[in-house]
Amino acid sequence: MREYTTDAIRNVAVVGHGACGKTTLVDALAFVAGTSKRHGSVKDGTALTDYTPDEIERKYSINLALAHVEWADCKVNLLDTPGYLDFLGESVSGLHAADGALVVVSAAAGVEVGTELMWQEAERRGMPRMFYVSLMDKEHADFEKAYTDIREHLTSKVIPIEIPVGEGPEFHGIINLFSKRCHLYKQGSKTGEYDEVDIPPEYQERFDRYWQELIERIAETDDKLIERYLGGEEISREEALTAMKAGMRRGELFPLLCGSAELTYGMRALLSKLVELMPSPADLPPLEAQEWGSAEPVQIDRANGGPFVAHVFKTVSEPHVGDVTFFRILSGNLTNGADVYNAPRDSSEKLNHLSVVLGKERAEVPMLHAGDLGSVAKLKDTHTNDTLSTKANPVVVPKVTMPEPLISLAVEVHQHGEEDKLSTALQRLHEEDPTFHYEYSGEVGQTLVRGRGERHLEVVIGRLKRKFGVTAELARPKVAYRETFKGRAEGQGKHKKQTGGRGQYGDCWIKLAPLPRGSGYEFLDSITGGVIPNKYIPAVDKGIQEAAARGAVAGYPVVDFQAECFDGSYHDVDSSEMAFKMAGILAFRAVAEKSKPVLLEPILQVEVYAPEDNLGEVMGDLSGRRGQILGTEQDGRLTKIRAMIPESEMYKYSTQLHSITHGRGTFHAEFASYQETPPDVAAKVAAEREKEEEEKEKKK
Ligand SMILES: Nc1nc2c(ncn2[C@@H]2O[C@H](COP(=O)(O)OP(=O)(O)OP(=O)(O)O)[C@@H](O)[C@H]2O)c(=O)[nH]1
Ligand SMILES: [Mg+2]
């Protein structure tokens, strides 16, 4: 590959809802440009950017993947992002590494949840955006509807610069509004060859309408142009394009194109527009960064090279290959084999085998210029979201904010003894995918994994097996129930044994009383007159605590209570710490029964965001989950519902919410407090716990 300087580079993230045709589009663009030699397909598992075994098997994108095309003396780096929201972290990383977004909207489905979400992500970053209406050849394709959908749901600043000739199975050409020419595609064409003809007479009226709209909208963004336009002067194609590019940069115009990637119709025009309208990294304002080791902000000038700085936007760990690191050069040029520095980790890294990426292929290059995307393998200690710079100029650039995990499940290994392997592998997987988290919960004795959705966690389980040879499966997380007392009672615990020689003797009287929620455990020693010698009192306390840990209702730890030891007796010879501990245990068991023990369950504070249309069903579902609705309020286009819901009822909630709201609803949950469970629930939990204990016994 030839060398591309900063001004000849375009970094474009291809974003949109699942199955809108992003991967097919990236493949077609690379094929039509001649950069890749074969026109792959998602269905056959041969698409350029869906190459991992997971993706080939499932036929949708899971990972952010890179390709590049060489077109019109420029190199366009394309970042193919997954549309499924479970993998939003990858898509966000893709946007972060790009300078512009190509928002793909299916001509058959119009604007969907994923389109809206990625649109907002791009908007937050103030990125120039272009629309591409995909699948124009598909049954029920409707260009007008897609355009109207975008105007109504995303932005009124969208403006078509192309219109299709025919739709669905009839789709066979595209009229270019700038050139006022029509491309009629040759049937059976492999790389989008066309005949260029005049605008067909039956399309003249439609062309005039769209052309008028285009030119007016462009003129509106530029005072000089509008004056000339109103004065009846002609505006040239170049002037219009320049104004459009400037308008895109200011977020005032979003051009819309269309085509069919499967048939390769419209690919050439789209490539040309990406080159002409998307910004080069040299067009960007300086980036705010921080000098490492000082609080001083520094400006990273991207246009003029400067010292080397790069941001790592993705790492993939391959156990037998080592880690592959993908980065974007923010400033400076980079030569193969360069020594760089990861300042926060104090790690010197050598960038060997500097490569450009085309799907799964990595082609070594001697150097890359500022703004370009590259990859290297086998770095020592560099992870996703790190900054690479130089020892002479150590800096750190802002990190990408990763989406928070939404669901939590337990993971269980098949083979006993693989737990260590599991935690090493989970750590590696977290490093490559920061939206995936894990932790071991001692309280419930399970490893918990957290992610964006069930699909996400299933993919992680697949990777565990494929990459690390750990066979595991997802399981229902155990709920950390607790118990407490609602009443007060007192009673005796007496441990007395006479077996031949020295006996055992311990005797105590205790009172149990509830404490406010969250107080924990309190022990009160009110023994007077030495009826229990001082040295044995801690043993009574210990016995009570031991028994409390084993529960009074369903075998869960008893919390928030006070135990008072107020009377007892001892024996000069037979008393011992052991005997008094036993007495404590017996006393607790006897008194706990009489102190109205109850089961407590964790309650989550939940915020659900749902569209108005599904509000009734979402609330009904929450009530069915024993949810207590606290209130609702409008939040943009969605309604926010605040509710308290028992954790045990939240299992698979994300799947349910997704299905009720057709993917539009989201939620956020966090632990709020422990509350008493209704008796019927407590009885069920106790029965389950008993069964579990029996099974454990059997295994022994
Ligand atoms: N008829 C037709 N089908 C297409 C076209 N582009 C994509 N498809 C089909 O639509 C389906 C989804 O295409 P993908 O390219 O995987 O869509 P995607 O946007 O990458 O999907 P995710 O990776 O899940 O976000 C596949 O079955 C494609 O074959 C097209 O231009 N015409
Ligand atoms: Mg895809």
XYZ file of C-alpha atoms and ligand atoms in Angstrom:
733
model
C 0.000 0.000 0.000
C 1.218 3.507 -0.750
C 1.793 6.077 1.932
C -1.123 8.369 2.814
C -0.527 11.721 4.439
C -2.949 13.164 6.984
C -4.959 15.220 4.501
C -5.546 12.121 2.353
C -7.072 10.114 5.195
C -10.761 9.780 6.128
C -11.860 7.872 9.217
C -15.491 6.877 8.974
C -17.505 4.849 11.471
C -20.333 2.925 9.855
C -23.158 2.873 12.376
C -26.826 1.952 12.580
C -29.372 -0.520 13.858
C -28.719 -4.271 13.706
C -29.082 -5.850 10.247
C -29.376 -2.527 8.408
C -26.537 -3.641 6.130
C -23.371 -2.059 7.553
C -21.094 -5.062 7.200
C -22.368 -5.793 3.694
C -21.770 -2.150 2.810
C -18.186 -2.098 4.082
C -17.482 -5.283 2.165
C -18.993 -3.886 -1.045
C -17.095 -0.585 -0.753
C -13.774 -2.383 -0.331
C -14.561 -4.717 -3.197
C -15.730 -2.035 -5.615
C -12.653 0.065 -4.797
C -10.520 -2.977 -5.546
C -8.946 -3.059 -2.088
C -10.391 -6.476 -1.369
C -10.432 -9.132 -4.001
C -13.709 -10.796 -3.241
C -17.268 -9.650 -2.707
C -18.040 -11.399 0.540
C -21.377 -11.913 2.210
C -22.606 -12.032 5.787
C -24.880 -14.972 4.987
C -22.012 -17.111 3.695
C -19.718 -16.066 6.514
C -17.282 -14.429 4.088
C -17.854 -10.735 4.821
C -14.631 -8.788 5.262
C -15.443 -7.429 8.714
C -17.505 -10.291 10.225
C -14.670 -12.791 10.426
C -14.529 -14.146 13.958
C -16.015 -17.628 14.531
C -18.726 -16.051 16.738
C -19.786 -13.706 13.974
C -19.676 -16.304 11.217
C -21.837 -18.615 13.281
C -24.367 -15.983 14.362
C -24.412 -13.927 11.145
C -24.236 -10.547 12.817
C -21.411 -8.300 13.968
C -20.148 -8.561 17.512
C -16.838 -6.736 17.288
C -15.704 -3.433 15.981
C -13.775 -4.305 12.799
C -11.623 -2.296 10.438
C -11.228 -2.086 6.694
C -9.819 0.541 4.392
C -10.382 1.487 0.806
C -8.181 3.428 -1.559
C -10.251 5.832 -3.639
C -9.517 9.085 -5.441
C -5.983 9.263 -4.033
C -7.323 8.964 -0.510
C -7.445 6.221 2.032
C -10.811 5.805 3.698
C -10.637 3.856 6.932
C -13.983 2.222 7.591
C -14.941 1.112 11.079
C -17.726 -1.458 10.906
C -19.659 -1.374 14.172
C -22.162 -3.881 15.557
C -25.786 -2.716 15.544
C -27.017 -4.856 18.422
C -27.104 -2.785 21.564
C -25.494 -5.561 23.580
C -22.266 -4.579 21.853
C -22.693 -0.834 22.175
C -19.233 -0.570 23.758
C -17.644 -1.647 20.475
C -19.715 0.825 18.483
C -18.834 3.662 20.838
C -15.133 2.794 20.498
C -15.583 2.858 16.725
C -17.133 6.313 16.799
C -14.370 7.521 19.069
C -11.678 6.463 16.610
C -13.457 8.081 13.646
C -13.848 11.654 12.433
C -17.194 11.187 10.753
C -20.116 8.781 10.907
C -21.939 7.120 8.067
C -25.381 6.446 9.503
C -27.005 3.525 7.715
C -30.808 3.419 7.595
C -32.551 0.421 6.062
C -34.929 1.383 3.229
C -37.169 -1.431 4.387
C -37.223 -0.737 8.134
C -36.559 3.002 8.389
C -35.200 4.567 11.571
C -34.921 2.049 14.422
C -33.766 2.135 18.044
C -30.143 1.465 17.180
C -30.195 4.222 14.567
C -31.450 6.711 17.149
C -28.930 5.663 19.719
C -25.928 5.871 17.416
C -27.203 9.146 16.031
C -27.244 10.580 19.544
C -23.779 9.188 20.293
C -22.416 10.868 17.159
C -24.260 14.055 18.001
C -22.771 14.180 21.484
C -19.358 14.056 19.867
C -20.309 16.752 17.360
C -19.248 14.530 14.478
C -20.007 15.276 10.836
C -22.529 12.710 9.636
C -23.836 11.341 6.367
C -26.861 9.111 5.820
C -26.950 6.095 3.584
C -30.311 4.475 2.850
C -29.413 0.824 2.429
C -31.130 -2.247 1.002
C -32.787 -0.233 -1.781
C -33.265 -3.449 -3.759
C -35.097 -5.214 -0.969
C -38.812 -5.999 -1.049
C -40.781 -3.064 0.501
C -37.838 -0.676 0.188
C -39.203 2.862 0.503
C -36.784 5.740 0.036
C -39.337 8.447 0.843
C -40.331 6.748 4.064
C -36.725 6.415 5.196
C -36.147 10.097 4.426
C -39.298 11.158 6.292
C -38.377 8.891 9.221
C -34.968 10.536 9.497
C -36.492 14.002 9.339
C -39.063 13.178 11.986
C -36.978 11.131 14.378
C -33.370 12.233 13.926
C -32.898 15.602 12.277
C -34.613 18.073 10.022
C -31.188 18.960 8.629
C -30.971 15.848 6.459
C -30.858 16.528 2.739
C -30.797 13.967 -0.091
C -28.038 14.433 -2.641
C -29.151 11.372 -4.613
C -32.514 9.866 -5.488
C -33.170 6.283 -6.545
C -34.571 5.143 -9.864
C -37.003 2.368 -9.013
C -37.339 0.760 -5.606
C -37.311 -2.779 -4.276
C -36.861 -5.339 -7.048
C -37.256 -2.465 -9.546
C -34.309 -0.507 -8.181
C -31.849 -0.040 -11.013
C -30.411 3.441 -10.981
C -29.476 6.541 -9.016
C -29.798 10.189 -9.983
C -27.007 12.365 -8.655
C -28.358 15.794 -7.778
C -24.995 17.562 -7.917
C -23.982 16.285 -11.349
C -27.580 16.216 -12.636
C -26.797 12.881 -14.230
C -28.354 9.472 -13.876
C -26.507 6.191 -13.402
C -28.321 3.153 -14.714
C -26.663 0.006 -13.417
C -25.798 -2.795 -15.742
C -27.673 -5.917 -14.779
C -25.381 -8.548 -13.355
C -22.686 -5.954 -12.793
C -20.178 -7.132 -10.218
C -18.646 -3.843 -9.220
C -21.450 -1.399 -9.849
C -20.731 -0.555 -13.506
C -23.283 1.795 -14.974
C -24.306 3.732 -18.027
C -24.395 7.443 -17.426
C -27.474 8.971 -19.005
C -29.610 12.090 -18.839
C -32.290 12.289 -16.224
C -35.163 10.092 -17.426
C -38.115 12.359 -18.389
C -40.447 10.650 -15.921
C -38.015 11.629 -13.129
C -37.559 15.246 -14.205
C -40.244 16.640 -11.955
C -38.962 14.744 -8.928
C -35.391 15.762 -9.702
C -36.377 19.438 -9.935
C -38.095 19.289 -6.571
C -35.160 17.634 -4.818
C -32.565 19.759 -6.573
C -34.358 22.919 -5.576
C -34.503 21.757 -1.966
C -30.830 20.813 -1.992
C -29.564 24.044 -3.407
C -31.746 26.151 -1.122
C -30.653 24.256 1.932
C -27.004 24.565 1.029
C -27.368 28.260 0.252
C -29.067 28.830 3.596
C -25.921 27.787 5.424
C -23.755 30.389 3.695
C -24.573 34.121 3.555
C -22.673 34.753 0.327
C -24.277 31.819 -1.437
C -27.770 32.770 -0.386
C -27.289 36.271 -1.733
C -26.109 34.939 -5.065
C -28.823 32.335 -5.137
C -31.531 34.906 -4.482
C -29.968 37.131 -7.135
C -30.593 34.332 -9.609
C -26.944 33.339 -10.040
C -25.921 29.758 -10.746
C -24.060 27.961 -7.943
C -21.420 25.571 -9.237
C -21.053 21.939 -8.164
C -17.716 22.720 -6.473
C -19.146 25.667 -4.558
C -22.107 23.607 -3.458
C -19.872 20.742 -2.332
C -17.531 23.036 -0.417
C -20.463 24.683 1.339
C -21.953 21.298 2.087
C -18.730 20.029 3.647
C -18.534 23.151 5.802
C -22.196 22.763 6.755
C -21.563 19.152 7.765
C -18.708 20.208 9.983
C -20.894 22.710 11.753
C -23.683 20.141 12.116
C -26.019 22.133 9.880
C -26.359 19.701 6.996
C -26.449 15.933 6.758
C -26.384 14.640 3.185
C -28.273 11.493 2.327
C -27.287 8.878 -0.260
C -28.709 5.507 -1.175
C -27.879 2.202 -2.791
C -27.715 -1.532 -2.579
C -24.507 -3.008 -1.240
C -25.567 -6.483 -2.221
C -25.850 -5.444 -5.878
C -22.961 -2.922 -5.535
C -25.257 -0.163 -6.859
C -24.320 3.278 -5.621
C -20.971 2.253 -4.127
C -18.803 4.389 -6.387
C -20.815 7.540 -5.753
C -20.757 6.849 -2.025
C -16.971 6.367 -2.047
C -16.515 9.660 -3.864
C -18.754 11.483 -1.409
C -16.945 10.010 1.596
C -13.700 11.386 0.187
C -15.191 14.740 -0.795
C -17.385 15.453 2.210
C -15.944 13.687 5.250
C -13.265 15.637 7.133
C -9.635 14.593 7.073
C -7.893 14.418 10.457
C -6.043 17.585 9.417
C -9.366 19.463 9.395
C -9.929 18.820 13.087
C -9.359 21.305 15.869
C -6.543 20.527 18.345
C -7.327 17.929 20.982
C -7.246 18.735 24.695
C -4.962 16.342 26.547
C -2.988 16.274 29.745
C 0.721 16.231 30.244
C 1.559 13.134 32.250
C 2.866 13.896 35.720
C 1.559 17.435 35.751
C -1.893 18.901 35.843
C -1.066 20.994 32.797
C -3.457 20.681 29.893
C -1.768 20.425 26.509
C -3.151 20.888 23.054
C -2.449 18.188 20.557
C -2.146 19.675 17.116
C -3.300 17.078 14.645
C -2.646 18.930 11.447
C 1.072 19.496 11.795
C 2.333 16.205 13.045
C 4.103 17.085 16.265
C 5.280 14.452 18.735
C 3.720 11.005 18.524
C 0.467 10.458 20.434
C -1.983 7.618 19.847
C -5.142 6.354 21.513
C -5.765 2.615 21.840
C -9.385 2.058 20.908
C -9.407 -1.713 20.925
C -7.390 -4.731 21.985
C -8.039 -8.349 21.186
C -6.426 -11.017 23.250
C -5.553 -14.193 21.410
C -3.956 -16.623 23.846
C -1.568 -18.157 21.325
C -0.819 -14.995 19.354
C -0.705 -12.453 22.158
C -2.646 -9.236 22.255
C -3.379 -7.295 19.108
C -3.675 -3.556 19.720
C -5.626 -1.185 17.487
C -4.872 2.499 17.797
C -5.521 5.827 16.241
C -2.582 8.148 15.744
C -3.611 11.547 17.047
C -0.420 13.361 16.194
C 3.026 12.656 14.800
C 4.132 10.072 12.292
C 4.901 6.523 13.291
C 7.556 4.247 11.830
C 7.576 0.492 12.121
C 9.597 -0.603 15.140
C 9.307 2.740 16.937
C 9.850 2.896 20.685
C 6.927 4.518 22.435
C 5.780 4.996 25.987
C 2.624 4.202 27.902
C 3.026 6.813 30.625
C 0.346 5.889 33.195
C 1.561 2.278 33.201
C 5.208 3.318 32.977
C 5.647 0.805 30.210
C 8.019 1.227 27.274
C 6.617 -0.443 24.208
C 8.151 -1.302 20.857
C 5.704 -1.068 17.980
C 6.864 -3.956 15.852
C 5.022 -5.208 12.802
C 3.150 -1.965 12.349
C 0.173 -2.855 10.181
C -2.945 -1.612 8.485
C -6.030 -3.726 8.931
C -8.378 -5.136 6.331
C -10.838 -7.374 8.113
C -8.847 -10.231 9.549
C -5.758 -9.442 7.459
C -3.014 -7.239 8.811
C -0.580 -5.887 6.242
C 2.733 -4.553 7.480
C 3.638 -0.977 6.504
C 6.845 1.013 7.022
C 5.076 4.063 8.411
C 1.763 5.690 9.185
C 0.916 9.396 9.311
C -0.971 11.359 11.939
C -4.677 10.616 11.824
C -4.315 7.085 10.501
C -5.465 3.873 12.161
C -3.011 1.049 12.713
C -2.360 -2.092 14.673
C 0.527 -3.877 16.356
C 0.833 -7.153 18.214
C 2.366 -8.295 21.465
C 2.576 -5.122 23.490
C 3.627 -5.763 27.068
C 1.225 -3.744 29.135
C -1.119 -1.654 27.030
C -4.880 -1.987 27.127
C -8.048 -0.591 25.625
C -8.391 3.150 26.252
C -4.680 3.719 27.005
C -2.644 6.532 25.483
C 0.678 5.843 23.795
C 3.114 8.727 23.518
C 6.859 9.219 23.915
C 9.183 9.405 26.917
C 10.144 12.936 25.843
C 6.499 14.069 25.600
C 4.385 11.877 27.833
C 0.692 12.775 27.577
C -2.690 11.233 28.262
C -5.754 11.846 26.137
C -9.339 11.574 27.444
C -10.709 8.044 27.629
C -13.832 6.863 25.875
C -16.692 6.650 28.342
C -17.890 3.090 28.112
C -21.544 2.116 28.527
C -22.355 0.676 31.959
C -23.292 -2.977 32.348
C -27.030 -3.568 32.585
C -27.424 -7.149 33.657
C -25.748 -9.551 36.000
C -25.646 -13.340 35.821
C -23.665 -16.050 37.548
C -21.106 -18.143 35.723
C -20.355 -21.729 36.654
C -17.498 -23.865 35.376
C -18.214 -27.413 34.309
C -15.132 -28.915 35.727
C -14.334 -28.600 39.355
C -10.913 -27.031 39.790
C -11.130 -24.708 36.766
C -12.033 -21.706 38.935
C -8.509 -20.242 38.796
C -8.392 -20.570 35.041
C -11.790 -18.921 34.898
C -10.748 -15.834 36.800
C -7.576 -15.343 34.726
C -9.611 -15.639 31.537
C -12.316 -13.276 32.788
C -9.665 -10.690 33.596
C -8.289 -10.912 30.037
C -11.783 -10.630 28.602
C -12.474 -7.547 30.708
C -9.284 -5.950 29.449
C -10.370 -6.355 25.858
C -14.013 -5.462 26.483
C -14.418 -2.790 29.164
C -18.223 -3.157 29.121
C -17.802 -6.645 30.543
C -17.211 -6.934 34.308
C -16.896 -9.786 36.780
C -16.477 -10.333 40.484
C -16.580 -13.138 42.993
C -19.307 -12.820 45.579
C -18.286 -14.532 48.773
C -21.727 -14.056 50.237
C -23.492 -16.184 47.637
C -20.407 -18.183 46.645
C -20.713 -17.433 42.924
C -18.715 -15.663 40.257
C -20.921 -12.930 38.843
C -20.527 -11.530 35.349
C -22.042 -8.256 34.266
C -22.642 -6.994 30.774
C -24.948 -5.157 28.405
C -27.372 -8.021 27.854
C -27.748 -11.762 27.737
C -26.459 -11.937 24.189
C -23.338 -10.101 25.313
C -22.700 -12.512 28.184
C -23.360 -15.528 25.962
C -20.679 -14.259 23.594
C -18.295 -13.928 26.545
C -19.004 -17.541 27.553
C -18.279 -18.578 23.967
C -14.948 -16.742 24.085
C -14.046 -18.406 27.379
C -14.245 -21.758 25.672
C -12.749 -20.832 22.335
C -9.905 -18.653 23.534
C -9.120 -20.010 26.963
C -10.462 -23.567 26.903
C -12.687 -22.951 29.920
C -16.095 -24.570 29.606
C -18.595 -22.623 31.652
C -22.208 -21.707 31.584
C -24.432 -18.873 32.670
C -26.615 -19.475 35.665
C -29.215 -17.666 37.676
C -27.428 -15.523 40.247
C -28.218 -16.448 43.813
C -29.882 -13.790 45.853
C -28.095 -12.735 49.010
C -31.021 -13.102 51.387
C -30.650 -12.228 55.029
C -32.719 -12.710 58.137
C -33.636 -10.658 61.147
C -35.975 -10.578 64.136
C -39.174 -8.651 64.509
C -39.778 -9.526 68.149
C -37.911 -9.866 71.425
C -37.499 -13.004 73.477
C -35.213 -14.546 76.041
C -34.155 -18.029 76.978
C -31.452 -20.394 78.054
C -28.725 -22.393 76.356
C -27.220 -25.089 78.457
C -24.506 -27.466 77.354
C -23.797 -30.224 79.817
C -22.036 -33.492 79.123
C -20.655 -36.051 81.468
C -18.519 -38.599 79.681
C -16.190 -40.520 81.916
C -13.377 -38.135 82.940
C -13.707 -34.412 82.594
C -17.166 -33.181 81.522
C -18.361 -30.136 79.661
C -20.443 -27.417 81.216
C -21.654 -24.112 79.855
C -24.882 -22.287 80.680
C -26.109 -18.889 79.548
C -29.334 -16.891 79.384
C -29.727 -14.453 76.537
C -32.189 -11.868 75.192
C -32.522 -11.197 71.465
C -33.915 -7.895 70.196
C -34.243 -6.295 66.752
C -32.088 -3.313 65.742
C -32.766 -0.771 62.982
C -31.978 -1.922 59.422
C -28.314 -1.637 58.611
C -27.084 -1.701 62.233
C -25.524 -5.152 61.999
C -24.934 -7.118 65.183
C -24.445 -5.957 68.740
C -23.481 -7.988 71.813
C -24.272 -6.760 75.271
C -22.673 -8.263 78.370
C -24.846 -7.599 81.420
C -23.590 -10.435 83.624
C -23.224 -9.389 87.215
C -21.730 -11.117 90.189
C -19.511 -13.332 88.033
C -22.232 -15.925 87.376
C -20.325 -16.509 84.137
C -16.621 -15.777 84.535
C -15.379 -12.926 82.303
C -13.077 -15.179 80.338
C -16.030 -17.217 78.993
C -18.202 -14.288 77.852
C -16.464 -13.863 74.446
C -17.122 -17.561 73.796
C -20.864 -17.024 74.296
C -20.702 -14.111 71.860
C -18.840 -16.255 69.354
C -21.386 -19.064 69.670
C -24.263 -16.657 69.036
C -22.521 -15.238 65.965
C -21.822 -18.677 64.589
C -25.413 -19.747 64.996
C -26.689 -16.438 63.567
C -24.626 -16.969 60.433
C -26.557 -20.182 59.841
C -29.923 -18.463 60.021
C -33.208 -18.863 61.806
C -35.708 -19.096 58.949
C -34.106 -20.282 55.757
C -30.431 -20.657 56.522
C -29.353 -17.096 55.633
C -27.293 -14.900 57.983
C -29.265 -13.103 60.672
C -28.483 -9.387 60.828
C -29.566 -6.223 62.639
C -30.130 -7.590 66.110
C -28.815 -7.287 69.612
C -27.921 -10.257 71.793
C -27.672 -9.651 75.514
C -26.176 -12.211 77.842
C -27.701 -11.543 81.267
C -27.454 -14.717 83.324
C -25.888 -18.162 83.481
C -23.871 -20.537 85.571
C -20.557 -22.365 85.417
C -18.686 -25.329 86.804
C -15.227 -25.067 88.335
C -13.801 -28.089 86.555
C -16.007 -28.828 83.556
C -16.484 -25.296 82.134
C -14.410 -24.283 79.106
C -14.536 -21.828 76.212
C -15.758 -24.646 74.003
C -18.596 -25.448 76.350
C -19.699 -21.791 76.587
C -19.570 -21.409 72.829
C -21.885 -24.423 72.562
C -24.150 -22.833 75.165
C -24.225 -19.629 73.043
C -25.215 -21.643 69.975
C -27.962 -23.477 71.839
C -29.250 -20.283 73.419
C -29.434 -18.540 70.056
C -31.328 -21.420 68.470
C -33.806 -21.580 71.318
C -34.445 -17.854 71.535
C -34.355 -17.120 67.792
C -37.421 -19.289 67.244
C -39.389 -17.151 69.687
C -38.132 -13.764 68.358
C -40.326 -13.675 65.237
C -37.558 -14.299 62.733
C -38.225 -13.063 59.191
C -36.483 -13.313 55.818
C -35.055 -10.129 54.291
C -34.462 -9.658 50.603
C -32.410 -7.093 48.680
C -34.546 -4.461 47.023
C -33.319 -2.566 44.005
C -34.116 0.979 43.091
C -34.947 0.788 39.412
C -35.386 3.446 36.759
C -37.086 2.224 33.633
C -37.277 4.344 30.493
C -40.104 3.320 28.203
C -42.011 4.805 25.286
C -45.513 6.109 26.041
C -47.089 3.378 23.869
C -45.790 0.574 26.060
C -46.120 2.310 29.404
C -49.145 0.303 30.548
C -47.548 -3.017 29.783
C -44.206 -2.035 31.329
C -45.931 -0.925 34.573
C -48.065 -4.081 34.615
C -44.955 -6.179 34.267
C -43.244 -4.274 37.101
C -46.229 -4.878 39.394
C -46.120 -8.561 38.479
C -42.543 -8.533 39.738
C -43.708 -7.294 43.143
C -42.526 -3.849 42.132
C -43.620 -0.771 44.019
C -43.969 2.124 41.621
C -42.801 5.399 43.114
C -43.594 7.744 40.279
C -43.296 8.561 36.603
C -41.994 11.569 34.752
C -41.373 12.565 31.160
C -37.749 12.331 30.042
C -37.370 13.418 26.431
C -39.356 11.055 24.243
C -39.492 8.403 26.938
C -41.235 8.129 30.269
C -39.113 7.424 33.304
C -40.662 5.084 35.850
C -39.108 4.903 39.301
C -39.782 1.729 41.224
C -38.505 -0.494 44.009
C -38.244 -4.132 42.981
C -36.941 -7.220 44.798
C -33.682 -8.366 43.241
C -34.996 -11.914 42.939
C -37.663 -10.674 40.524
C -35.228 -8.934 38.181
C -33.861 -12.088 36.574
C -33.966 -11.708 32.764
C -35.688 -8.334 33.091
C -33.678 -6.820 30.237
C -34.973 -9.456 27.835
C -38.542 -8.833 28.935
C -38.261 -5.060 28.678
C -36.639 -5.399 25.284
C -39.500 -7.529 24.060
C -42.277 -5.310 25.459
C -40.774 -2.119 24.051
C -39.298 -3.584 20.857
C -35.861 -2.580 22.015
C -36.711 1.025 22.864
C -36.829 0.633 26.620
C -33.789 0.779 28.873
C -33.331 0.544 32.596
C -30.891 1.117 35.380
C -30.944 -0.658 38.740
C -29.002 -0.335 41.931
C -29.176 -1.811 45.393
C -31.342 0.223 47.746
C -32.051 -1.726 50.931
C -33.079 -4.980 52.573
C -36.765 -5.475 53.243
C -38.919 -8.166 54.745
C -40.216 -10.759 52.292
C -43.866 -11.748 52.278
C -44.402 -15.094 54.106
C -45.247 -17.083 50.969
C -42.009 -15.973 49.306
C -40.052 -16.725 52.482
C -41.494 -20.237 52.606
C -40.486 -20.852 48.994
C -36.969 -19.556 49.560
C -36.611 -21.726 52.668
C -37.741 -24.822 50.763
C -35.299 -24.106 47.945
C -32.465 -23.544 50.364
C -33.216 -26.828 52.108
C -33.156 -28.668 48.801
C -29.851 -27.037 47.932
C -28.340 -28.061 51.254
C -29.533 -31.634 50.793
C -27.934 -31.767 47.355
C -24.704 -30.414 48.796
C -24.783 -33.126 51.451
C -25.353 -35.804 48.828
C -22.349 -34.592 46.810
C -20.157 -34.968 49.874
N -31.296 -7.345 -0.499
C -30.279 -6.837 0.185
N -29.890 -7.418 1.319
C -28.869 -6.876 1.984
C -28.186 -5.721 1.533
N -27.222 -5.402 2.419
C -27.313 -6.317 3.392
N -28.272 -7.216 3.133
C -28.650 -8.356 3.963
O -29.131 -7.898 5.214
C -28.682 -8.730 6.273
C -27.913 -7.906 7.298
O -26.777 -7.360 6.704
P -25.473 -7.000 7.504
O -24.541 -6.394 6.546
O -25.004 -8.135 8.307
O -26.072 -5.910 8.479
P -25.323 -5.177 9.685
O -25.856 -3.796 9.706
O -23.869 -5.338 9.563
O -25.883 -5.969 10.930
P -25.228 -6.024 12.422
O -23.845 -6.418 12.274
O -26.038 -7.009 13.150
O -25.403 -4.680 13.018
C -27.802 -9.792 5.631
O -28.565 -10.950 5.463
C -27.434 -9.199 4.305
O -27.235 -10.167 3.310
C -28.617 -5.140 0.308
O -28.088 -4.143 -0.181
N -29.663 -5.744 -0.308
Mg -22.515 -6.050 10.829
